[in-house]
Amino acid sequence: YILCVEDEPEVLEAVIRDLAPFERVFPIESASTVNEARRVVAECILPKGKLGLVICDHILPGEDGVSFLVELQKDPRTVAARKVLLTAHAGLEATVEAVNLASLNHYIAKPWTQEDLLNVTRRQLTDFVLEQETNLYPFLTILEADRLTEKIRQAPLPSDD
């Protein structure tokens, strides 16, 4: 799953629209607050599958996005998720906290380009799949096929025992 956390409805719509090419393989869920994001993870994502990527704004109503990313990093059920901060307002301190405590995988400044968002998403999901999945074939058409193919080639052949 991909989770997008953004409080501005038009920005959230734009992110989801830009990520549409991934939705066939990676269902997209969204939330506008950290509390809502927690509910989505607990009730919608984890019962059905794995959280592969979180794209999160920093300035949100209530708790900030970096705190949520840190929380995900501490939870064994979501620690493997790739974490991307998409924001125009994170200061140096928040960014350092995200990198150090949330194992932030990427930072995208607003406004972004669709091409940049697609490239970052493809790279992060490829990294996630290479680390978490054994059957890479379902992902060949949407992710970085060269990296997936290389991993498939390196896999040991099944024995006849």
PDB file of C-alpha atoms in Angstrom:
ATOM      1  CA  TYR A   1       0.000   0.000   0.000  1.00  0.00           C
ATOM      2  CA  ILE A   2       0.874   3.628  -0.487  1.00  0.00           C
ATOM      3  CA  LEU A   3      -0.319   6.056   2.196  1.00  0.00           C
ATOM      4  CA  CYS A   4      -0.526   9.785   1.457  1.00  0.00           C
ATOM      5  CA  VAL A   5      -0.919  12.123   4.425  1.00  0.00           C
ATOM      6  CA  GLU A   6      -1.752  15.716   3.459  1.00  0.00           C
ATOM      7  CA  ASP A   7      -4.237  18.173   4.980  1.00  0.00           C
ATOM      8  CA  GLU A   8      -4.813  20.375   1.919  1.00  0.00           C
ATOM      9  CA  PRO A   9      -7.478  18.607  -0.195  1.00  0.00           C
ATOM     10  CA  GLU A  10      -6.273  19.974  -3.548  1.00  0.00           C
ATOM     11  CA  VAL A  11      -2.664  18.975  -2.794  1.00  0.00           C
ATOM     12  CA  LEU A  12      -3.782  15.495  -1.680  1.00  0.00           C
ATOM     13  CA  GLU A  13      -5.812  15.101  -4.890  1.00  0.00           C
ATOM     14  CA  ALA A  14      -2.782  16.128  -6.961  1.00  0.00           C
ATOM     15  CA  VAL A  15      -0.500  13.628  -5.205  1.00  0.00           C
ATOM     16  CA  ILE A  16      -3.013  10.800  -5.654  1.00  0.00           C
ATOM     17  CA  ARG A  17      -3.531  11.754  -9.309  1.00  0.00           C
ATOM     18  CA  ASP A  18       0.231  11.789  -9.897  1.00  0.00           C
ATOM     19  CA  LEU A  19       0.587   8.357  -8.255  1.00  0.00           C
ATOM     20  CA  ALA A  20      -2.247   6.775 -10.256  1.00  0.00           C
ATOM     21  CA  PRO A  21       0.114   4.640 -12.404  1.00  0.00           C
ATOM     22  CA  PHE A  22       1.050   2.644  -9.274  1.00  0.00           C
ATOM     23  CA  GLU A  23      -2.471   2.011  -7.979  1.00  0.00           C
ATOM     24  CA  ARG A  24      -3.044  -1.211  -9.928  1.00  0.00           C
ATOM     25  CA  VAL A  25      -0.284  -2.907  -7.909  1.00  0.00           C
ATOM     26  CA  PHE A  26      -0.078  -0.651  -4.839  1.00  0.00           C
ATOM     27  CA  PRO A  27      -3.497   0.507  -3.571  1.00  0.00           C
ATOM     28  CA  ILE A  28      -3.432   4.134  -2.434  1.00  0.00           C
ATOM     29  CA  GLU A  29      -4.937   5.220   0.876  1.00  0.00           C
ATOM     30  CA  SER A  30      -5.040   8.773   2.181  1.00  0.00           C
ATOM     31  CA  ALA A  31      -5.467  10.757   5.372  1.00  0.00           C
ATOM     32  CA  SER A  32      -5.538  14.439   6.281  1.00  0.00           C
ATOM     33  CA  THR A  33      -4.318  14.171   9.895  1.00  0.00           C
ATOM     34  CA  VAL A  34      -1.938  11.940  11.834  1.00  0.00           C
ATOM     35  CA  ASN A  35      -4.842  10.462  13.829  1.00  0.00           C
ATOM     36  CA  GLU A  36      -6.677   9.616  10.621  1.00  0.00           C
ATOM     37  CA  ALA A  37      -3.463   8.133   9.179  1.00  0.00           C
ATOM     38  CA  ARG A  38      -3.096   5.901  12.248  1.00  0.00           C
ATOM     39  CA  ARG A  39      -6.660   4.636  11.762  1.00  0.00           C
ATOM     40  CA  VAL A  40      -6.078   3.992   8.051  1.00  0.00           C
ATOM     41  CA  VAL A  41      -2.914   2.010   8.800  1.00  0.00           C
ATOM     42  CA  ALA A  42      -4.538  -0.016  11.592  1.00  0.00           C
ATOM     43  CA  GLU A  43      -7.952  -0.622  10.008  1.00  0.00           C
ATOM     44  CA  CYS A  44      -7.419  -0.535   6.235  1.00  0.00           C
ATOM     45  CA  ILE A  45      -3.806  -1.361   5.406  1.00  0.00           C
ATOM     46  CA  LEU A  46      -2.351  -3.807   7.935  1.00  0.00           C
ATOM     47  CA  PRO A  47      -5.340  -6.204   7.943  1.00  0.00           C
ATOM     48  CA  LYS A  48      -4.990  -6.569   4.133  1.00  0.00           C
ATOM     49  CA  GLY A  49      -1.282  -6.246   3.413  1.00  0.00           C
ATOM     50  CA  LYS A  50       1.887  -4.251   3.944  1.00  0.00           C
ATOM     51  CA  LEU A  51       2.558  -0.540   4.106  1.00  0.00           C
ATOM     52  CA  GLY A  52       5.177  -0.030   1.389  1.00  0.00           C
ATOM     53  CA  LEU A  53       5.417   3.740   1.098  1.00  0.00           C
ATOM     54  CA  VAL A  54       4.300   6.755   3.121  1.00  0.00           C
ATOM     55  CA  ILE A  55       4.302  10.185   1.515  1.00  0.00           C
ATOM     56  CA  CYS A  56       3.687  12.657   4.299  1.00  0.00           C
ATOM     57  CA  ASP A  57       3.466  16.410   4.708  1.00  0.00           C
ATOM     58  CA  HIS A  58       5.178  17.904   7.744  1.00  0.00           C
ATOM     59  CA  ILE A  59       2.707  20.638   8.766  1.00  0.00           C
ATOM     60  CA  LEU A  60      -0.555  18.903   9.662  1.00  0.00           C
ATOM     61  CA  PRO A  61      -3.376  19.763  12.074  1.00  0.00           C
ATOM     62  CA  GLY A  62      -2.542  18.402  15.525  1.00  0.00           C
ATOM     63  CA  GLU A  63       0.588  16.279  15.321  1.00  0.00           C
ATOM     64  CA  ASP A  64       3.207  16.939  12.668  1.00  0.00           C
ATOM     65  CA  GLY A  65       4.178  14.533   9.906  1.00  0.00           C
ATOM     66  CA  VAL A  66       7.717  13.918  11.137  1.00  0.00           C
ATOM     67  CA  SER A  67       6.359  12.638  14.473  1.00  0.00           C
ATOM     68  CA  PHE A  68       4.139  10.218  12.563  1.00  0.00           C
ATOM     69  CA  LEU A  69       7.071   8.976  10.463  1.00  0.00           C
ATOM     70  CA  VAL A  70       9.108   8.441  13.649  1.00  0.00           C
ATOM     71  CA  GLU A  71       6.174   6.470  15.105  1.00  0.00           C
ATOM     72  CA  LEU A  72       6.017   4.260  11.984  1.00  0.00           C
ATOM     73  CA  GLN A  73       9.756   3.616  12.257  1.00  0.00           C
ATOM     74  CA  LYS A  74       9.348   2.363  15.849  1.00  0.00           C
ATOM     75  CA  ASP A  75       6.494  -0.042  15.000  1.00  0.00           C
ATOM     76  CA  PRO A  76       7.701  -3.489  13.831  1.00  0.00           C
ATOM     77  CA  ARG A  77       4.644  -3.753  11.539  1.00  0.00           C
ATOM     78  CA  THR A  78       5.575  -0.571   9.629  1.00  0.00           C
ATOM     79  CA  VAL A  79       9.326  -0.183  10.128  1.00  0.00           C
ATOM     80  CA  ALA A  80      10.059  -1.475   6.604  1.00  0.00           C
ATOM     81  CA  ALA A  81       7.812   1.125   4.942  1.00  0.00           C
ATOM     82  CA  ARG A  82       9.698   3.651   2.838  1.00  0.00           C
ATOM     83  CA  LYS A  83       9.188   7.176   4.151  1.00  0.00           C
ATOM     84  CA  VAL A  84       9.048  10.329   2.021  1.00  0.00           C
ATOM     85  CA  LEU A  85       8.536  13.821   3.403  1.00  0.00           C
ATOM     86  CA  LEU A  86       6.702  16.037   0.891  1.00  0.00           C
ATOM     87  CA  THR A  87       6.589  19.548   2.280  1.00  0.00           C
ATOM     88  CA  ALA A  88       7.391  23.190   1.794  1.00  0.00           C
ATOM     89  CA  HIS A  89       7.658  23.972   5.492  1.00  0.00           C
ATOM     90  CA  ALA A  90       9.990  21.553   7.262  1.00  0.00           C
ATOM     91  CA  GLY A  91      12.817  23.427   8.879  1.00  0.00           C
ATOM     92  CA  LEU A  92      16.285  22.042   9.306  1.00  0.00           C
ATOM     93  CA  GLU A  93      15.541  20.659  12.786  1.00  0.00           C
ATOM     94  CA  ALA A  94      12.439  18.745  11.614  1.00  0.00           C
ATOM     95  CA  THR A  95      14.281  17.431   8.575  1.00  0.00           C
ATOM     96  CA  VAL A  96      17.217  16.230  10.685  1.00  0.00           C
ATOM     97  CA  GLU A  97      14.766  14.542  13.074  1.00  0.00           C
ATOM     98  CA  ALA A  98      13.055  12.815  10.150  1.00  0.00           C
ATOM     99  CA  VAL A  99      16.365  11.584   8.759  1.00  0.00           C
ATOM    100  CA  ASN A 100      17.793  10.453  12.086  1.00  0.00           C
ATOM    101  CA  LEU A 101      14.749   9.086  13.923  1.00  0.00           C
ATOM    102  CA  ALA A 102      12.312   8.118  11.172  1.00  0.00           C
ATOM    103  CA  SER A 103      14.909   6.785   8.717  1.00  0.00           C
ATOM    104  CA  LEU A 104      13.537   9.179   6.139  1.00  0.00           C
ATOM    105  CA  ASN A 105      14.222   7.776   2.691  1.00  0.00           C
ATOM    106  CA  HIS A 106      13.602  10.903   0.642  1.00  0.00           C
ATOM    107  CA  TYR A 107      12.602  14.559   0.889  1.00  0.00           C
ATOM    108  CA  ILE A 108      10.574  16.274  -1.832  1.00  0.00           C
ATOM    109  CA  ALA A 109      10.024  20.019  -1.693  1.00  0.00           C
ATOM    110  CA  LYS A 110       6.698  21.525  -2.722  1.00  0.00           C
ATOM    111  CA  PRO A 111       5.903  22.309  -5.438  1.00  0.00           C
ATOM    112  CA  TRP A 112       7.007  19.036  -6.989  1.00  0.00           C
ATOM    113  CA  THR A 113       6.897  17.806 -10.553  1.00  0.00           C
ATOM    114  CA  GLN A 114       4.956  14.692 -11.465  1.00  0.00           C
ATOM    115  CA  GLU A 115       8.087  13.216 -13.017  1.00  0.00           C
ATOM    116  CA  ASP A 116      10.062  13.700  -9.798  1.00  0.00           C
ATOM    117  CA  LEU A 117       7.287  12.209  -7.663  1.00  0.00           C
ATOM    118  CA  LEU A 118       6.955   9.214 -10.010  1.00  0.00           C
ATOM    119  CA  ASN A 119      10.716   8.621 -10.049  1.00  0.00           C
ATOM    120  CA  VAL A 120      11.031   8.853  -6.256  1.00  0.00           C
ATOM    121  CA  THR A 121       8.004   6.592  -5.771  1.00  0.00           C
ATOM    122  CA  ARG A 122       9.301   4.014  -8.257  1.00  0.00           C
ATOM    123  CA  ARG A 123      12.736   3.975  -6.580  1.00  0.00           C
ATOM    124  CA  GLN A 124      11.345   3.724  -3.043  1.00  0.00           C
ATOM    125  CA  LEU A 125       8.829   1.003  -3.880  1.00  0.00           C
ATOM    126  CA  THR A 126      11.502  -0.948  -5.748  1.00  0.00           C
ATOM    127  CA  ASP A 127      13.725  -0.775  -2.658  1.00  0.00           C
ATOM    128  CA  PHE A 128      10.803  -1.923  -0.487  1.00  0.00           C
ATOM    129  CA  VAL A 129       9.915  -4.832  -2.778  1.00  0.00           C
ATOM    130  CA  LEU A 130      13.546  -5.963  -3.054  1.00  0.00           C
ATOM    131  CA  GLU A 131      13.776  -6.046   0.751  1.00  0.00           C
ATOM    132  CA  GLN A 132      10.344  -7.478   1.576  1.00  0.00           C
ATOM    133  CA  GLU A 133       9.071  -9.685  -1.244  1.00  0.00           C
ATOM    134  CA  THR A 134      10.206 -13.041  -2.581  1.00  0.00           C
ATOM    135  CA  ASN A 135       8.094 -13.089  -5.759  1.00  0.00           C
ATOM    136  CA  LEU A 136       9.256 -10.083  -7.773  1.00  0.00           C
ATOM    137  CA  TYR A 137       7.435 -10.906 -11.016  1.00  0.00           C
ATOM    138  CA  PRO A 138       4.194  -8.998 -10.219  1.00  0.00           C
ATOM    139  CA  PHE A 139       6.212  -5.785  -9.895  1.00  0.00           C
ATOM    140  CA  LEU A 140       8.240  -5.948 -13.114  1.00  0.00           C
ATOM    141  CA  THR A 141       5.880  -3.806 -15.195  1.00  0.00           C
ATOM    142  CA  ILE A 142       5.527  -0.943 -12.712  1.00  0.00           C
ATOM    143  CA  LEU A 143       8.833  -0.708 -10.815  1.00  0.00           C
ATOM    144  CA  GLU A 144      12.516  -0.633 -11.805  1.00  0.00           C
ATOM    145  CA  ALA A 145      12.569  -3.784 -13.926  1.00  0.00           C
ATOM    146  CA  ASP A 146      16.356  -3.780 -14.341  1.00  0.00           C
ATOM    147  CA  ARG A 147      16.933  -3.968 -10.581  1.00  0.00           C
ATOM    148  CA  LEU A 148      14.197  -6.559 -10.059  1.00  0.00           C
ATOM    149  CA  THR A 149      15.476  -8.692 -12.939  1.00  0.00           C
ATOM    150  CA  GLU A 150      18.997  -8.605 -11.538  1.00  0.00           C
ATOM    151  CA  LYS A 151      17.726  -9.870  -8.174  1.00  0.00           C
ATOM    152  CA  ILE A 152      15.710 -12.613  -9.907  1.00  0.00           C
ATOM    153  CA  ARG A 153      18.828 -13.694 -11.827  1.00  0.00           C
ATOM    154  CA  GLN A 154      20.842 -13.862  -8.605  1.00  0.00           C
ATOM    155  CA  ALA A 155      18.320 -16.076  -6.851  1.00  0.00           C
ATOM    156  CA  PRO A 156      19.421 -19.702  -6.417  1.00  0.00           C
ATOM    157  CA  LEU A 157      17.723 -22.224  -8.660  1.00  0.00           C
ATOM    158  CA  PRO A 158      15.311 -24.608  -6.941  1.00  0.00           C
ATOM    159  CA  SER A 159      16.825 -28.005  -6.229  1.00  0.00           C
ATOM    160  CA  ASP A 160      15.312 -31.313  -7.345  1.00  0.00           C
ATOM    161  CA  ASP A 161      15.549 -32.832  -3.855  1.00  0.00           C
TER     162      ASP A 161
END
